[in-house]
XYZ file of C-alpha atoms in Angstrom:
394
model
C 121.628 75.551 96.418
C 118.495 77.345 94.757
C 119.002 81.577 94.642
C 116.125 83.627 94.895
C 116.388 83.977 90.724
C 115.902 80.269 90.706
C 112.949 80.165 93.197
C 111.106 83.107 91.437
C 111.541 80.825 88.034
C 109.982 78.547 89.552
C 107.146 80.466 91.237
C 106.306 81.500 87.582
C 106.241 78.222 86.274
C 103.731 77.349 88.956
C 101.563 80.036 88.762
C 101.744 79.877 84.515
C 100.848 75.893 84.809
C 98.089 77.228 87.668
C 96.791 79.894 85.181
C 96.571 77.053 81.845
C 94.061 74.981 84.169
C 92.366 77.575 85.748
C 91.752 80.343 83.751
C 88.410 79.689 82.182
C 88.733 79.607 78.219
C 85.914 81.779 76.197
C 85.097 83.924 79.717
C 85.385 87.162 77.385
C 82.638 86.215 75.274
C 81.079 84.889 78.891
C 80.689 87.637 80.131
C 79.709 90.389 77.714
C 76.062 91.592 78.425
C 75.395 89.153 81.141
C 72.540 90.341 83.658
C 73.928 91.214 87.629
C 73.330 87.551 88.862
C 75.685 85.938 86.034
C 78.406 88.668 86.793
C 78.144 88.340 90.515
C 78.508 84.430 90.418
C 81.293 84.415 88.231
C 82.954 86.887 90.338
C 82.707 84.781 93.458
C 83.832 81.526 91.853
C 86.895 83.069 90.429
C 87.927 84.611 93.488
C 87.338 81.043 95.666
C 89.855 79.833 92.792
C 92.071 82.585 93.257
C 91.842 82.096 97.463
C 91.928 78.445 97.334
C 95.425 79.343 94.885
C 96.705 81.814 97.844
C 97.027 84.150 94.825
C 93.598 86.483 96.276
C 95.229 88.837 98.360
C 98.729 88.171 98.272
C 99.105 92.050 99.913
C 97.592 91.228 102.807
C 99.314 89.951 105.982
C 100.867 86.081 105.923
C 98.559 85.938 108.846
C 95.397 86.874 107.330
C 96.067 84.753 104.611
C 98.818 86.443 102.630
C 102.402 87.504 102.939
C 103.556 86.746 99.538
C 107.084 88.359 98.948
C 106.746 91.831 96.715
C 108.701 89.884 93.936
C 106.152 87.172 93.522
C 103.450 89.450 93.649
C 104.970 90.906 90.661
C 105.376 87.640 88.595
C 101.938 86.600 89.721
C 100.150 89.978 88.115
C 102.391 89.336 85.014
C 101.097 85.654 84.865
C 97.932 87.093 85.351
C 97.499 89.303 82.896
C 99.422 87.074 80.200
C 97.004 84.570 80.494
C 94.342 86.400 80.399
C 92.663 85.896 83.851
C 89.529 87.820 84.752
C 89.779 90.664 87.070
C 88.412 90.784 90.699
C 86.241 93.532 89.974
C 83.648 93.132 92.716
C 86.077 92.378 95.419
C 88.572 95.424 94.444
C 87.296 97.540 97.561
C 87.185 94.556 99.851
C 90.551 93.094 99.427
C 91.938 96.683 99.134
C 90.581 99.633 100.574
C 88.229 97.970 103.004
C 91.305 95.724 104.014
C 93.860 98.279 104.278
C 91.526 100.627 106.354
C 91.291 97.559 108.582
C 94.813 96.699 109.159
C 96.332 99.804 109.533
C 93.733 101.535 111.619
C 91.292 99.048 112.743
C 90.591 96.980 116.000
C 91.515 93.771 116.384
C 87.970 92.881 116.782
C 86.907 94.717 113.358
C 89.793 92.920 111.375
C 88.914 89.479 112.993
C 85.317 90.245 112.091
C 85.856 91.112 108.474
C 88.786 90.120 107.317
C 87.903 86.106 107.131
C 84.017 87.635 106.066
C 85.920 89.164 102.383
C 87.965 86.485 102.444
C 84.506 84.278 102.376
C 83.032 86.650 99.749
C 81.735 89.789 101.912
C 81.532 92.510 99.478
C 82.333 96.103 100.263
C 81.748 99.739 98.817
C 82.847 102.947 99.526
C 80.710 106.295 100.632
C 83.615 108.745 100.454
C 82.344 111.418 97.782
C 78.885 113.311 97.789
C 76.742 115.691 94.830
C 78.800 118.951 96.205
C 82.034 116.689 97.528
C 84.161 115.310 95.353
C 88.050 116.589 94.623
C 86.886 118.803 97.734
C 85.763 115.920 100.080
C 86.654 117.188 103.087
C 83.648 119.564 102.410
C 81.214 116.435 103.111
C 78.121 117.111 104.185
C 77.113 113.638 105.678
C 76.401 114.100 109.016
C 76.431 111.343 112.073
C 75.566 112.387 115.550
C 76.087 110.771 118.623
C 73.118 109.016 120.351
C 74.779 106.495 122.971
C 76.092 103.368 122.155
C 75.804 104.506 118.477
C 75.695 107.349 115.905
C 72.752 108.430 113.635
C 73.667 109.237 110.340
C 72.082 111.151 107.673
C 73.179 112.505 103.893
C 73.863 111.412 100.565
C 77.017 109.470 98.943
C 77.620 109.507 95.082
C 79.713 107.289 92.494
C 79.654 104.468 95.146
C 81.047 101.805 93.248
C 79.425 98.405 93.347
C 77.189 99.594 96.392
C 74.002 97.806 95.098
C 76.002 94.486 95.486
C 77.832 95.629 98.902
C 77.261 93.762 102.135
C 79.261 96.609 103.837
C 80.542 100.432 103.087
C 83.513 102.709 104.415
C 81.598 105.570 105.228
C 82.670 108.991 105.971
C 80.634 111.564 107.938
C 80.873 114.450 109.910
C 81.278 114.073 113.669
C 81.911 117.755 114.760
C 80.152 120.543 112.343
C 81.981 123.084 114.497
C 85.344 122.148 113.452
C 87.398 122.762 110.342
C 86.175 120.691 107.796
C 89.350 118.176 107.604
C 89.367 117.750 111.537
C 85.596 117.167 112.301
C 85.139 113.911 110.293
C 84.749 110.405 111.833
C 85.461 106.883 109.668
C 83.025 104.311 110.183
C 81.873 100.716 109.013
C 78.364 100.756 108.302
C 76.232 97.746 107.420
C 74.608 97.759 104.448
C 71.367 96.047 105.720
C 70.343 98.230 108.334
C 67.079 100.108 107.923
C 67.217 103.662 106.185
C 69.609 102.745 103.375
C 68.855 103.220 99.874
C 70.948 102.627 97.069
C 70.233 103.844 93.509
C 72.183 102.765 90.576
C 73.761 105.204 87.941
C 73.950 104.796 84.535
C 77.087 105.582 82.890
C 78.175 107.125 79.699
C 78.570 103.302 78.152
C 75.502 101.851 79.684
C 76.749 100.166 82.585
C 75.623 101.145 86.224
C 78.342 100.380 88.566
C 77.648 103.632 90.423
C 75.409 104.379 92.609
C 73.886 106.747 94.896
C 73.549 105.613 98.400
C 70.832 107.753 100.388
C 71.216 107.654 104.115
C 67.909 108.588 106.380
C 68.399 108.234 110.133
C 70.499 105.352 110.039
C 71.687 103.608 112.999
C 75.546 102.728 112.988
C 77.086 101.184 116.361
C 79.939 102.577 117.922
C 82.003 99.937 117.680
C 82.146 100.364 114.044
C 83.877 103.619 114.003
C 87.229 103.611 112.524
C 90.123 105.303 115.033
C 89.035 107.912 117.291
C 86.333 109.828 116.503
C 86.799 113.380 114.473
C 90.098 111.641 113.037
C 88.779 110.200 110.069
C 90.218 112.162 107.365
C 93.977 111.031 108.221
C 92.774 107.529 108.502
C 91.331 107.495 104.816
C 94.725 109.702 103.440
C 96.745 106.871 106.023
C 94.704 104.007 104.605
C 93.621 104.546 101.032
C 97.051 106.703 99.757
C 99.062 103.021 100.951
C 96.769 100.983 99.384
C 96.520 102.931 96.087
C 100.359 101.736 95.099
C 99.431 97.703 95.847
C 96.287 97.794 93.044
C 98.440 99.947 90.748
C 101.112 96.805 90.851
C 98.131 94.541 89.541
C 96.880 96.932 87.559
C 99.898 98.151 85.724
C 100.819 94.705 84.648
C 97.269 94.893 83.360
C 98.155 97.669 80.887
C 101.951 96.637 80.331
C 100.569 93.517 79.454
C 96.679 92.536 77.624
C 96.471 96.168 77.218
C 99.509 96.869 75.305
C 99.638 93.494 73.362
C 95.865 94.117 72.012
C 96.759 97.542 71.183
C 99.691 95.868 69.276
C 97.633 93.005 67.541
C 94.962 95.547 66.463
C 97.689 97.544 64.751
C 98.802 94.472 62.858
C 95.363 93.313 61.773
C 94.905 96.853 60.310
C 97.975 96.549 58.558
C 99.710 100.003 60.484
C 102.749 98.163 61.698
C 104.776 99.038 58.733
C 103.768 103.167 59.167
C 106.281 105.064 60.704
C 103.929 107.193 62.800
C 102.087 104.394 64.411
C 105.458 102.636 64.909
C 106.318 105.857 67.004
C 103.489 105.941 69.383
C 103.663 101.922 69.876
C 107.462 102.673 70.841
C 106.457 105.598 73.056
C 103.722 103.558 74.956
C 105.945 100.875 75.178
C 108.445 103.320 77.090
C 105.750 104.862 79.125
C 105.064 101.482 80.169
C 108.156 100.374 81.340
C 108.220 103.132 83.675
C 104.628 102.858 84.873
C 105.721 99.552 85.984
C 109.287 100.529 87.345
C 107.356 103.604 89.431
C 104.905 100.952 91.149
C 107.205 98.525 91.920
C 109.504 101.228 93.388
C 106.265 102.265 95.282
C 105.390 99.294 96.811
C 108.905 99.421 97.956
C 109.512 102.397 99.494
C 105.823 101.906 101.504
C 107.141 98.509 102.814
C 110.137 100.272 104.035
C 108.540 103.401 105.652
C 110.301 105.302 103.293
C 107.138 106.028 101.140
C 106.645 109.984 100.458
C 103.560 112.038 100.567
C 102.906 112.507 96.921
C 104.055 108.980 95.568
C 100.661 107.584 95.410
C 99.412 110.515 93.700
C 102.284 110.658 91.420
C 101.477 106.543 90.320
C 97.545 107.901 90.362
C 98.688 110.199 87.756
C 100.957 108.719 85.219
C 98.788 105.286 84.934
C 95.164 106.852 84.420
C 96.692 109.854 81.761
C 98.918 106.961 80.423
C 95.548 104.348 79.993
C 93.484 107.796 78.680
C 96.289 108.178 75.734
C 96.232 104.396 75.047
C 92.656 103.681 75.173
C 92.065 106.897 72.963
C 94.545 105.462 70.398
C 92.723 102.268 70.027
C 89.362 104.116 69.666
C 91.238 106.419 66.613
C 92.671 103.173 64.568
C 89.857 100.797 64.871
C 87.395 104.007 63.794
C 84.108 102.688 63.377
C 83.755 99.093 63.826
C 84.986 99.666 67.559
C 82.482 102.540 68.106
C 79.437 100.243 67.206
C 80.279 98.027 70.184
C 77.920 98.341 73.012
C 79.094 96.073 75.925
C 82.452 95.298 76.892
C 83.173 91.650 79.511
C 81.748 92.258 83.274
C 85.053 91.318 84.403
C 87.688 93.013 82.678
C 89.741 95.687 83.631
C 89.672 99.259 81.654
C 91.841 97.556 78.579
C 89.154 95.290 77.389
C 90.330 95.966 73.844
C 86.736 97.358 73.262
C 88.846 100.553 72.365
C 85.793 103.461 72.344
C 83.797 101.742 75.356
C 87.289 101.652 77.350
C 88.577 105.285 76.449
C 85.448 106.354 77.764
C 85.671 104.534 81.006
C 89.653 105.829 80.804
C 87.376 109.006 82.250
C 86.908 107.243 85.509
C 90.467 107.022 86.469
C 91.146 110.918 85.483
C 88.150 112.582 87.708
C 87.181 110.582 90.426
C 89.704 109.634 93.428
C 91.076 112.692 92.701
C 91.403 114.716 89.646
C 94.583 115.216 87.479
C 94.736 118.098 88.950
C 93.972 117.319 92.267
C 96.803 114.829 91.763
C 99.159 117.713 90.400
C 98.493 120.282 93.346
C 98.992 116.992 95.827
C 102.842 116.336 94.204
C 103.501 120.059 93.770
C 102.524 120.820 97.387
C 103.392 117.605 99.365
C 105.850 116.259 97.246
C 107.727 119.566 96.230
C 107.393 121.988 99.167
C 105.637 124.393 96.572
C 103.575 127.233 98.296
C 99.795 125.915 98.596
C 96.710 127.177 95.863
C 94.813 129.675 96.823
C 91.466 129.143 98.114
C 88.373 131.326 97.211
């Protein structure tokens, strides 16, 4: 009679035999300084692979078009990441955030609307922080007022990620300017095509401009779209996005276990450092670090599943992996010295351990400020997570 040991050995050898045919040999090279329309194709073809697989959203609900046991999800992100496969960069806040919003706090007329749309390729983005709300976003300025069958809203949304390419956005705006700042905010689907939107594209430190400022003048969003009652938004985001946050970090801490750590490795070797004691330290000390980034997700994932998750756990996994990927990206960038600082473009769609070492420490930044600082994070574990008496405001 098979065990479940048995039936996960085999899972592995079906997703490793999936991954040799699938996984498209050279995409690195591919995809390195490839204009928008080139990166957005190859996105959507490797997620209809991944879909027509089952391996696309594995998270999600069997009937939505997952249910894959949190065990296989684990062996599939391994596979993943051993092979090589590209990342699902554009449909990251689709298949998580916009999903996850959805399911736990959405009609069952908004999930039946979207969820076969991302499923198809509907790309989202997210309007969360703004120019004087960011680690303080419940100080949003956004505004959306009432105006029958529909709200009018009005403001400004910065470091939207991917919101040039997005058919839709999770927006948050404020409902009730009368109210304390957490408790008058309302959640809301808006539509990226209706009239009054602008989006601007950033430029980043490393050339790339995946961020982008969305401009919002007058614009019409129905009623229907709002997200839970109205003036409740804030707990459906902290609901929504903290439970979601432990499912990418699964992915995306095989990601680092796995590429990121073995290219770390293989650079060492090439430069000849394997052999000095100090470098042999820090390899052995990321490889520890490691091994509990992935033990801490896993248990994560767990405890949600279980209703036994606690209020600081996804800040806690926020934490460790982006100051763990920081320290490990900024190694690279000191061995390789030079050579790796004269690169200009890293692959469209890898993750943050492309093994272009400078390029990637400096993107490192994005996981260490936005969604939270560090030490946003570390007031979040000491204060929800600890019982510790709360900062005090200005």
């Amino acid at each position: 009679m098979p065990t479940p040991e048995t039936d996960l050995d085999d899972f592995r050898s079906a997703v490793q035999e999936w991954c040799r045919q699938h996984v498209p040999a050279g995409w690195r090279k591919a995809q390195t300084g490839v204009p928008d329309e080139e990166y957005i194709a190859f996105q959507q073809w490797w997620f209809a692979q991944l879909r027509e697989a089952g391996y696309a959203v594995p998270h999600w609900p069997a009937r939505w078009g997952g249910g894959m046991p949190l065990a296989q999800q684990a062996v599939l992100y391994q596979e993943l990441a051993a092979h090589d496969a590209p990342r699902l960069v554009l449909a990251f806040v689709a298949i998580h955030h916009a999903a996850a919003t959805l399911l736990e706090a959405g009609t069952e007329e908004q999930r039946a609307r979207h969820l076969p749309a991302i499923l198809d390729g509907e790309i989202w983005a997210q309007g969360f922080s703004e120019p004087e709300a960011g680690s303080d976003l419940a100080s949003l300025r956004t505004t959306a007022r009432p105006d029958g069958d529909r709200y009018i809203v009005t403001g400004q949304k910065l470091w939207a990620s991917g919101a040039a390419y997005a058919d839709w956005c999770l927006l948050l705006a404020r409902t009730d300017p009368a109210a304390r700042k957490r408790d008058g905010i309302s959640y809301f689907l808006l539509d990226m095509r209706t009239p009054g939107i602008d989006v601007r594209p950033i430029q980043n430190a490393v050339g790339e401009s995946h961020f982008c400022e969305i401009f919002l003048n007058d614009v019409a969003v129905p009623a229907a779209n709002l997200v839970g009652a109205e003036n409740t938004g804030w707990r459906v985001a902290q609901a929504t996005l903290g439970a979601e946050r432990g499912l990418t970090m699964l992915e995306l801490a095989e990601r680092l276990g796995n590429a990121g750590f073995r290219w770390l490795v293989e650079a060492c070797e090439r430069l000849g450092l394997l052999t000095d004691s100090l470098t042999a330290d820090r390899l052995a000390g990321f490889e520890t670090e490691l091994t509990g980034l992935r033990a801490l997700c896993r248990n994560l994932v767990e405890r949600h599943e279980s209703g036994r998750a606690g209020p600081a756990d996804a800040s806690i996994v926020k934490l460790y992996y982006s100051e763990l990927l920081q320290r490990m990206t900024g190694f690279g960038a000191e061995i390789t010295g030079l050579p790796a600082h004269a690169l200009l473009h890293k692959p469209a769609s890898s993750g943050w351990e492309s093994g272009a070492w400078m390029l990637d420490y400096i993107g490192s930044w994005e996981w260490t400020i936005p969604g939270g600082t560090s030490e946003i994070q570390r007031n979040i574990i000491a204060e929800r997570g600890l019982g510790l008496p709360r900062e005090a405001s200005a």
